[in-house]
Amino acid sequence: VFVHIRRNQFIKGELGMTSRRAMLGVALVGAAFTAAGCGVVVKDGSKHYPDYRYRLSVEVDTPEGVKRGSSVIEVSTYVSGKYTIPDPGKLFTKVRGDAVTVDLGTRGVMFALLRSEYSVDWAAGVLSSVTPDPVLDPGPDQDKTGNVQLAPDKDDRYSGLDMHMKNILKSKGVYDVPRYYNTILSRPKPGDAHPPSYYPIMVTFKDMSDPKSVTKVDPDALSATFGKGVSLKRITVERTQDPVTTGIQRRLGWLEQVGRSRSTLIPNPPRLLKDAKDPIIQYLSPSNFSTELYK
Amino acid sequence: MTMNATVFRAILAMDSYNRGYAPSINGVTGTSIGLANVVSNQALNISDAQYQIWQSAGFYASAYVWNGQNVISYRGTNPDFSGSVTQFYNSPGFADVFHGWSLGAGFAGADQGQLALAFYQAVAGVSSPYYLIDNSAASTMLLGHSLGGGLAGFVGALSGEVAYGYDHMPFGMAAYAQAISDSAIAATAVITSGFATALVTVKNVLKEACKPALQIQSTC
């Protein structure tokens, strides 16, 4: 059997890679034994911030009054070090928790998921995004227009993130989640009137016992799904010490079983992303409802 | 405008860093990159529970159809060498070292190697990664950077597919070990499923897998 290995592209560099990886591996093992065996504290170039929890709440105006649902979500944050390959200083986050369930009585049940259309890691960043940074004391760094110029700290590349994480960890009060992204990196796509939505994906089920009946809910037109007089009042986040919310399977008993047998609520999604007519719904996974399904 | 194929392969090799869980760049939601259409991992019979295993093992790969050919891009590593040991054990990078780099040292059973093989089978639509056992696969190009390049080589050595690695991890010993292991499993079948059939299987697995593995190692 002839093996189609392109030597020029593939084999080239094997020696260099081998030796580099080997050296790194030896260094790693050496460091592990040094620290574990002798109690040596290795200087910390990487950062693990304290976990924090927040309550994600969704309020819906209905003719029967305001309906609320909330979920407590835990976020772990880690920043890779200066010498990480290939992502120095990369921010890693991990979340635990369930989607928000809003019971609208006979009108149905709405779920605000752990992700947005724009970001799979939405639930990990929402409290961070709405937490304001402190007003700095104007000093010699203030420019002529009154704006404070923050000079980067040459000794600690993460000082800005440190400050922001401190703010998150001492965050108090309720913050509204903005309707749209408002950053220079998430401007409207050509032809779009708005930047990407900052709201979580919202869905409901025509039949709660049938995962295939999932349908998308338009946050700007809840009445189209739940009837006249129903509208989204607001979505908020608030830091909390309450335990992480779990148990969404009590409502969606099939969630884990579906997730173990296939990847999406609706079976057989299109192979190519471009062929999906409604990718948000067609590629929706059980883990968008809970991080705790397979533990 | 036509892009140089060599450059584009390198771009695709890096694209897997930006898709799926923990992307290096958030918001990469396009359905194609250049002339390559992105294949949905959800459409490849990878269950949601299996996808969680990917994350536990630090594995990720993305698939494309480029000029009618299947392409797989295996994500590389993102370890951290600067933290304390206790923190390192909790880091995402440790998953790569434990589950992926061990393959570079010749341990074919490394989780990421097995996940890479399974993903190849899912994309190519074959029951076995060995060409002589299941030759129904559509041609699939394998790409990867760093650890991902090693995974591409590992799968390429066993399947005979074209593979391109960029600053890649070694893979030859693991491919050899995998071939020996699979041959031993096939040999077990001699007892249970008939001597003639199993013998042919053993012969084919060894013939296909050991040769390229040795060929690769001889270049080091």
Coordinates of C-alpha atoms in Angstrom, one line a residue:
Chain A
V1 CA 0.0 0.0 0.0
F2 CA 1.4 3.3 -1.0
V3 CA 1.1 6.0 1.7
H4 CA 0.5 9.4 0.4
I5 CA 2.7 11.4 2.7
R6 CA 4.0 14.6 1.2
R7 CA 7.5 14.5 2.4
N8 CA 8.3 18.1 1.7
Q9 CA 5.4 19.4 3.7
F10 CA 5.0 16.8 6.3
I11 CA 8.3 15.2 7.2
K12 CA 10.2 18.4 7.0
G13 CA 10.7 19.7 10.5
E14 CA 10.1 16.4 12.2
L15 CA 13.5 16.4 13.8
G16 CA 13.1 19.9 15.1
M17 CA 9.7 19.3 16.4
T18 CA 10.7 16.1 18.1
S19 CA 13.6 17.7 20.0
R20 CA 11.6 20.8 20.9
R21 CA 8.7 18.7 22.3
A22 CA 11.0 16.4 24.0
M23 CA 12.8 19.3 25.8
L24 CA 9.5 20.8 26.8
G25 CA 8.3 17.4 28.1
V26 CA 11.4 16.9 30.1
A27 CA 11.1 20.4 31.6
L28 CA 7.5 19.7 32.5
V29 CA 8.2 16.4 34.2
G30 CA 11.1 17.9 36.0
A31 CA 9.0 20.8 37.2
A32 CA 6.3 18.5 38.4
F33 CA 8.7 16.4 40.5
T34 CA 10.5 19.4 41.8
A35 CA 7.3 21.1 43.1
A36 CA 5.5 18.0 44.2
G37 CA 8.5 16.3 45.9
C38 CA 10.2 19.3 47.6
G39 CA 7.3 21.6 48.1
V40 CA 8.9 24.3 46.0
V41 CA 6.5 27.0 45.0
V42 CA 6.8 27.7 41.3
K43 CA 6.4 31.3 40.4
D44 CA 3.0 31.8 39.0
G45 CA 2.9 33.1 35.5
S46 CA -0.6 31.8 34.9
K47 CA -3.7 33.0 36.6
H48 CA -6.6 31.1 38.0
Y49 CA -9.2 33.5 39.3
P50 CA -11.7 32.6 42.0
D51 CA -14.9 31.1 40.7
Y52 CA -18.0 33.3 40.9
R53 CA -21.7 32.8 40.5
Y54 CA -24.4 35.0 39.1
R55 CA -28.1 34.8 38.8
L56 CA -29.4 35.2 35.2
S57 CA -33.0 36.3 35.4
V58 CA -35.6 36.7 32.6
E59 CA -38.8 38.8 33.2
V60 CA -41.7 38.6 30.8
D61 CA -44.8 40.9 30.8
T62 CA -48.0 39.0 30.3
P63 CA -51.7 39.9 30.7
E64 CA -51.6 37.7 33.8
G65 CA -48.7 39.7 35.3
V66 CA -44.9 39.6 35.2
K67 CA -43.5 36.1 34.9
R68 CA -40.0 35.4 36.1
G69 CA -37.4 32.7 35.8
S70 CA -33.8 32.6 36.9
S71 CA -30.8 30.3 37.0
V72 CA -27.6 30.5 39.0
I73 CA -24.5 29.9 36.8
E74 CA -20.9 29.4 38.0
V75 CA -18.0 30.7 36.0
S76 CA -14.4 29.6 36.3
T77 CA -11.8 31.8 34.7
Y78 CA -8.2 30.9 33.8
V79 CA -5.6 32.9 31.8
S80 CA -2.8 31.0 30.1
G81 CA 0.7 32.3 30.8
K82 CA 3.2 34.2 28.8
Y83 CA 4.8 31.2 27.3
T84 CA 1.8 29.2 26.3
I85 CA 1.9 27.7 22.8
P86 CA 0.2 28.9 20.7
D87 CA -2.0 31.2 22.8
P88 CA -0.1 33.3 25.4
G89 CA -2.5 35.2 27.6
K90 CA -5.6 33.4 26.3
L91 CA -8.6 33.7 28.5
F92 CA -10.3 30.4 29.3
T93 CA -13.7 30.1 30.9
K94 CA -15.9 27.3 32.0
V95 CA -19.5 27.5 33.2
R96 CA -21.8 25.2 35.3
G97 CA -25.5 25.5 35.4
D98 CA -28.8 25.3 33.6
A99 CA -30.6 27.5 31.1
V100 CA -33.3 29.8 32.5
T101 CA -36.8 28.4 32.5
V102 CA -39.7 30.9 32.4
D103 CA -43.1 29.2 33.0
L104 CA -45.8 31.2 31.3
G105 CA -48.6 28.9 32.5
T106 CA -51.0 27.8 29.8
R107 CA -49.1 29.9 27.2
G108 CA -46.0 27.6 27.4
V109 CA -42.5 27.5 28.8
M110 CA -39.7 29.6 27.5
F111 CA -36.0 28.7 27.9
A112 CA -33.2 31.2 27.8
L113 CA -30.2 29.1 26.8
L114 CA -26.5 29.2 27.9
R115 CA -25.3 30.5 24.6
S116 CA -26.1 33.4 22.2
E117 CA -26.3 33.3 18.5
Y118 CA -22.9 35.0 18.4
S119 CA -21.0 33.1 21.1
V120 CA -21.0 29.6 22.4
D121 CA -19.4 30.9 25.6
W122 CA -22.0 33.6 26.2
A123 CA -22.9 32.4 29.7
A124 CA -19.3 32.7 30.7
G125 CA -18.9 36.3 29.8
V126 CA -22.2 38.0 30.4
L127 CA -21.6 39.2 34.0
S128 CA -18.1 40.3 33.0
S129 CA -19.5 42.3 30.1
V130 CA -22.0 44.3 32.1
T131 CA -19.8 44.9 35.1
P132 CA -18.5 48.5 34.9
D133 CA -14.9 49.2 35.6
P134 CA -14.4 51.8 38.4
V135 CA -14.0 55.4 37.6
L136 CA -10.4 56.2 37.8
D137 CA -9.1 59.0 39.8
P138 CA -8.0 61.7 37.3
G139 CA -4.4 62.4 37.7
P140 CA -1.3 63.1 35.7
D141 CA -2.5 60.6 33.1
Q142 CA -5.5 62.7 32.3
D143 CA -5.5 64.1 28.8
K144 CA -6.7 67.5 27.6
T145 CA -10.2 66.2 26.9
G146 CA -10.6 64.8 30.4
N147 CA -10.2 61.2 29.4
V148 CA -8.0 59.1 31.5
Q149 CA -5.2 57.4 29.7
L150 CA -4.4 54.0 31.0
A151 CA -0.8 53.1 30.4
P152 CA -0.2 49.4 30.2
D153 CA 1.6 48.0 33.2
K154 CA 4.9 46.6 31.8
D155 CA 5.4 44.4 34.7
D156 CA 2.1 42.7 34.6
R157 CA 0.3 42.2 31.3
Y158 CA -2.8 41.1 33.1
S159 CA -3.2 44.0 35.4
G160 CA -6.3 45.2 33.4
L161 CA -7.9 41.9 33.7
D162 CA -7.0 41.6 37.4
M163 CA -8.8 44.9 38.0
H164 CA -11.8 43.8 36.1
M165 CA -12.0 40.4 37.8
K166 CA -11.8 42.2 41.2
N167 CA -14.8 44.3 40.1
I168 CA -16.7 41.2 39.1
L169 CA -15.9 39.4 42.4
K170 CA -17.2 42.4 44.4
S171 CA -20.0 43.2 42.0
K172 CA -23.3 44.1 43.7
G173 CA -26.6 45.0 42.3
V174 CA -28.7 44.0 39.3
Y175 CA -27.5 44.8 35.8
D176 CA -29.5 44.8 32.6
V177 CA -28.2 42.6 29.8
P178 CA -27.9 44.8 26.7
R179 CA -29.9 43.9 23.6
Y180 CA -27.0 44.1 21.2
Y181 CA -23.2 43.8 21.3
N182 CA -21.5 47.2 21.6
T183 CA -17.9 46.6 20.8
I184 CA -15.8 47.6 17.9
L185 CA -15.2 43.9 17.1
S186 CA -18.8 43.1 16.8
R187 CA -20.1 45.7 14.4
P188 CA -23.2 45.0 12.3
K189 CA -22.5 42.8 9.3
P190 CA -23.1 44.3 5.9
G191 CA -26.8 44.6 5.4
D192 CA -27.7 44.1 9.1
A193 CA -29.3 47.0 11.0
H194 CA -27.9 46.0 14.3
P195 CA -24.7 44.5 15.8
P196 CA -25.1 40.8 16.9
S197 CA -27.7 40.2 19.5
Y198 CA -26.4 40.0 23.0
Y199 CA -29.4 38.1 24.3
P200 CA -29.2 34.4 24.9
I201 CA -31.0 32.2 22.4
M202 CA -34.6 31.7 23.5
V203 CA -36.6 28.7 22.6
T204 CA -39.9 26.9 23.5
F205 CA -41.4 23.6 22.7
K206 CA -44.8 23.0 21.0
D207 CA -44.8 19.7 22.8
M208 CA -42.6 19.5 25.9
S209 CA -42.2 15.8 25.5
D210 CA -40.9 16.1 21.9
P211 CA -37.4 17.6 21.4
K212 CA -38.1 17.9 17.7
S213 CA -40.8 20.4 18.4
V214 CA -38.3 23.1 19.5
T215 CA -38.9 26.5 18.0
K216 CA -37.0 29.8 18.3
V217 CA -38.5 32.7 20.2
D218 CA -38.0 36.2 18.9
P219 CA -37.0 38.3 21.9
D220 CA -38.6 41.3 20.3
A221 CA -41.8 39.6 19.5
L222 CA -42.8 37.2 22.2
S223 CA -46.4 37.8 21.4
A224 CA -45.9 35.9 18.1
T225 CA -45.2 32.7 20.1
F226 CA -47.0 33.2 23.4
G227 CA -50.0 35.4 22.4
K228 CA -51.1 38.9 22.5
G229 CA -49.8 41.1 25.4
V230 CA -46.7 39.0 26.0
S231 CA -43.4 40.8 25.8
L232 CA -39.9 40.5 27.2
K233 CA -39.5 43.0 30.0
R234 CA -35.8 42.5 30.7
I235 CA -32.9 40.2 31.2
T236 CA -30.7 40.8 34.2
V237 CA -27.6 39.4 35.9
E238 CA -26.7 39.7 39.5
R239 CA -23.8 38.2 41.4
T240 CA -24.8 35.7 44.0
Q241 CA -23.6 33.1 46.5
D242 CA -26.6 30.8 45.9
P243 CA -25.9 27.3 44.7
V244 CA -25.7 26.5 41.1
T245 CA -29.0 25.7 39.5
T246 CA -29.5 22.2 38.2
G247 CA -32.4 19.9 37.5
I248 CA -33.8 21.2 34.2
Q249 CA -34.3 17.5 33.3
R250 CA -37.3 17.5 35.6
R251 CA -39.0 19.5 32.8
L252 CA -37.2 18.0 29.9
G253 CA -36.9 14.4 30.9
W254 CA -35.5 13.4 27.5
L255 CA -32.6 15.8 27.5
E256 CA -29.8 13.4 28.7
Q257 CA -31.1 10.5 26.6
V258 CA -31.2 12.6 23.5
G259 CA -27.7 14.0 24.2
R260 CA -26.3 10.5 24.6
S261 CA -27.8 9.3 21.3
R262 CA -27.2 12.3 19.0
S263 CA -25.8 15.7 18.9
T264 CA -28.9 17.8 18.2
L265 CA -32.5 18.1 19.4
I266 CA -33.7 17.7 15.9
P267 CA -32.1 14.6 14.3
N268 CA -30.1 14.6 11.1
P269 CA -29.0 18.2 10.7
P270 CA -27.5 19.3 7.4
R271 CA -23.9 18.2 6.8
L272 CA -22.8 21.6 5.5
L273 CA -23.5 24.7 7.6
K274 CA -24.4 26.6 4.5
D275 CA -27.3 24.2 3.8
A276 CA -29.0 24.9 7.1
K277 CA -32.2 27.0 6.8
D278 CA -32.4 27.7 10.5
P279 CA -29.0 26.8 11.9
I280 CA -29.7 28.1 15.4
I281 CA -32.5 25.5 15.8
Q282 CA -31.2 22.8 13.6
Y283 CA -27.8 22.6 15.4
L284 CA -29.2 23.1 19.0
S285 CA -27.7 20.7 21.4
P286 CA -28.8 19.4 24.8
S287 CA -25.7 20.9 26.4
N288 CA -27.1 24.4 25.4
F289 CA -29.7 23.7 28.1
S290 CA -27.4 22.4 30.9
T291 CA -23.7 21.7 31.6
E292 CA -24.6 19.0 34.0
L293 CA -26.2 16.3 31.9
Y294 CA -23.5 13.6 31.6
K295 CA -21.9 13.8 35.1
Chain B
M1 CA -9.4 35.2 -7.0
T2 CA -7.6 31.9 -6.5
M3 CA -5.6 31.4 -3.4
N4 CA -2.4 29.4 -3.4
A5 CA -3.3 25.9 -2.2
T6 CA -0.3 25.6 0.1
V7 CA -1.2 28.8 1.9
F8 CA -4.8 27.8 2.1
R9 CA -4.0 24.4 3.6
A10 CA -2.1 26.2 6.4
I11 CA -5.0 28.5 7.0
L12 CA -7.4 25.6 7.3
A13 CA -4.9 23.9 9.7
M14 CA -5.3 26.9 12.0
D15 CA -9.0 27.4 11.5
S16 CA -9.9 24.6 13.9
Y17 CA -8.5 26.7 16.7
N18 CA -11.3 29.2 16.1
R19 CA -14.3 26.9 16.0
G20 CA -16.2 24.9 18.5
Y21 CA -15.7 25.1 22.2
A22 CA -13.1 27.5 23.7
P23 CA -12.3 29.2 20.4
S24 CA -9.2 31.4 20.1
I25 CA -11.3 33.9 18.3
N26 CA -14.9 34.4 19.4
G27 CA -17.7 34.8 16.9
V28 CA -16.3 32.8 14.0
T29 CA -19.8 31.8 12.7
G30 CA -19.3 31.8 9.0
T31 CA -20.4 28.8 7.0
S32 CA -17.4 28.8 4.8
I33 CA -13.8 29.9 4.7
G34 CA -12.5 30.8 1.3
L35 CA -13.9 28.1 -1.1
A36 CA -14.1 25.5 1.7
N37 CA -17.5 24.8 3.2
V38 CA -17.6 24.1 6.8
V39 CA -19.1 20.7 7.8
S40 CA -21.2 20.6 10.9
N41 CA -19.7 18.4 13.6
Q42 CA -23.3 17.9 14.8
A43 CA -24.1 16.2 11.5
L44 CA -21.4 13.6 11.8
N45 CA -23.1 11.3 14.3
I46 CA -21.0 12.6 17.2
S47 CA -23.4 12.7 20.1
D48 CA -23.6 15.6 22.5
A49 CA -22.3 13.4 25.2
Q50 CA -19.3 12.5 23.0
Y51 CA -18.7 16.1 22.4
Q52 CA -18.3 16.6 26.1
I53 CA -15.7 13.9 26.1
W54 CA -13.9 15.8 23.4
Q55 CA -13.7 18.8 25.8
S56 CA -12.6 16.6 28.7
A57 CA -9.8 15.3 26.6
G58 CA -8.9 18.7 25.1
F59 CA -9.6 17.4 21.6
Y60 CA -11.2 19.3 18.8
A61 CA -11.3 18.9 15.0
S62 CA -13.3 20.6 12.3
A63 CA -14.2 19.3 8.8
Y64 CA -14.7 21.0 5.5
V65 CA -15.5 20.2 1.9
W66 CA -13.0 21.9 -0.3
N67 CA -13.2 21.5 -4.1
G68 CA -15.3 18.4 -3.5
Q69 CA -12.9 16.8 -1.2
N70 CA -13.3 16.1 2.5
V71 CA -10.8 18.0 4.7
I72 CA -10.1 17.5 8.4
S73 CA -8.3 20.1 10.5
Y74 CA -7.2 18.8 13.9
R75 CA -6.7 21.5 16.6
G76 CA -3.3 21.7 18.3
T77 CA -2.3 22.2 21.8
N78 CA -2.5 25.1 24.2
P79 CA -0.5 24.1 27.2
D80 CA 0.9 26.4 29.9
F81 CA 4.4 26.0 31.3
S82 CA 4.5 29.0 33.5
G83 CA 2.0 28.2 36.3
S84 CA 2.5 26.2 39.4
V85 CA 2.2 22.5 39.1
T86 CA -1.1 22.3 41.0
Q87 CA -2.6 24.9 38.7
F88 CA -1.2 23.2 35.7
Y89 CA -3.0 20.0 36.5
N90 CA -6.2 21.9 36.4
S91 CA -5.4 23.8 33.2
P92 CA -6.9 23.1 29.8
G93 CA -3.4 22.6 28.5
F94 CA -2.8 19.6 30.8
A95 CA -5.6 17.8 28.9
D96 CA -3.5 18.2 25.8
V97 CA -0.4 16.9 27.4
F98 CA -2.0 14.0 29.1
H99 CA -4.4 13.0 26.4
G100 CA -2.5 14.1 23.3
W101 CA 1.2 14.5 23.7
S102 CA 1.5 11.0 25.1
L103 CA 0.7 9.9 21.5
G104 CA 3.8 11.7 20.4
A105 CA 5.8 9.6 22.8
G106 CA 4.4 6.5 21.1
F107 CA 1.3 5.8 23.3
A108 CA -1.3 5.1 20.6
G109 CA -4.0 4.7 23.2
A110 CA -3.9 8.4 24.0
D111 CA -7.5 9.7 24.0
Q112 CA -6.9 12.3 21.4
G113 CA -5.4 9.7 19.0
Q114 CA -8.5 7.5 19.3
L115 CA -10.8 10.5 19.0
A116 CA -8.9 11.6 15.9
L117 CA -9.4 8.2 14.3
A118 CA -13.1 8.1 15.2
F119 CA -13.5 11.6 13.7
Y120 CA -11.8 10.5 10.5
Q121 CA -14.1 7.5 10.3
A122 CA -17.1 9.8 10.8
V123 CA -16.0 12.3 8.1
A124 CA -14.9 9.6 5.6
G125 CA -17.9 7.4 6.4
V126 CA -15.9 4.2 6.9
S127 CA -16.2 1.5 9.4
S128 CA -12.4 1.1 9.8
P129 CA -9.5 3.6 9.4
Y130 CA -7.6 0.9 7.5
Y131 CA -8.0 1.2 3.8
L132 CA -7.7 -2.5 3.2
I133 CA -10.5 -3.3 5.5
D134 CA -12.9 -0.6 4.3
N135 CA -11.9 1.1 1.1
S136 CA -15.2 3.0 0.6
A137 CA -13.9 6.3 2.0
A138 CA -14.0 9.4 -0.1
S139 CA -10.5 10.9 -0.3
T140 CA -10.0 13.0 2.9
M141 CA -7.2 15.5 3.4
L142 CA -5.8 15.6 6.9
L143 CA -4.4 18.9 8.3
G144 CA -3.1 20.0 11.6
H145 CA -0.7 22.3 13.5
S146 CA 1.5 21.2 16.4
L147 CA -0.4 18.5 18.3
G148 CA -3.0 18.6 15.6
G149 CA -0.3 17.9 13.0
G150 CA 0.7 14.8 14.9
L151 CA -2.9 13.7 15.0
A152 CA -3.2 14.2 11.2
G153 CA 0.0 12.2 10.7
F154 CA -1.2 9.4 13.0
V155 CA -4.4 9.1 11.1
G156 CA -2.7 9.5 7.8
A157 CA -0.2 6.8 8.5
L158 CA -2.9 4.3 9.4
S159 CA -5.4 5.3 6.7
G160 CA -3.1 6.1 3.8
E161 CA -4.8 9.5 3.4
V162 CA -2.8 12.6 2.4
A163 CA -1.7 14.5 5.5
Y164 CA -0.1 17.9 6.0
G165 CA 1.4 18.8 9.3
Y166 CA 2.7 22.2 10.4
D167 CA 5.3 22.3 13.1
H168 CA 3.8 18.9 14.0
M169 CA 4.3 16.5 16.9
P170 CA 5.9 13.1 16.2
F171 CA 3.4 10.3 15.4
G172 CA 5.2 7.4 13.8
M173 CA 5.8 5.3 16.9
A174 CA 2.1 5.6 17.9
A175 CA 0.9 4.7 14.5
Y176 CA 3.2 1.6 14.6
A177 CA 1.9 0.7 18.1
Q178 CA -1.7 1.2 17.0
A179 CA -1.2 -1.1 14.0
I180 CA 0.4 -3.8 16.2
S181 CA -2.5 -3.5 18.7
D182 CA -5.2 -3.7 16.0
S183 CA -3.4 -6.7 14.5
A184 CA -3.4 -8.4 17.9
I185 CA -7.1 -7.8 18.2
A186 CA -7.7 -9.1 14.7
A187 CA -5.6 -12.2 15.6
T188 CA -8.0 -12.8 18.5
A189 CA -10.7 -13.2 16.0
V190 CA -8.9 -16.2 14.6
I191 CA -10.2 -18.2 17.6
T192 CA -13.7 -16.9 17.4
S193 CA -14.6 -16.2 13.8
G194 CA -12.8 -18.5 11.5
F195 CA -9.1 -18.9 10.8
A196 CA -9.1 -17.9 7.1
T197 CA -11.0 -14.6 7.4
A198 CA -9.1 -13.5 10.5
L199 CA -5.7 -14.3 9.0
V200 CA -6.4 -12.2 6.0
T201 CA -7.5 -9.4 8.3
V202 CA -4.3 -9.6 10.4
K203 CA -2.2 -9.7 7.3
N204 CA -3.9 -6.7 5.8
V205 CA -3.7 -4.6 8.9
L206 CA 0.0 -5.2 9.4
K207 CA 0.7 -4.8 5.7
E208 CA -1.0 -1.5 5.5
A209 CA -0.2 0.1 8.9
C210 CA 3.3 -1.1 9.7
K211 CA 4.9 -0.1 6.4
P212 CA 4.0 3.6 6.5
A213 CA 4.8 3.8 10.2
L214 CA 8.3 2.5 9.6
Q215 CA 8.7 4.6 6.6
I216 CA 7.9 7.7 8.6
Q217 CA 10.2 6.8 11.4
S218 CA 13.1 6.2 9.0
T219 CA 13.1 9.8 8.1
C220 CA 13.8 11.0 11.6

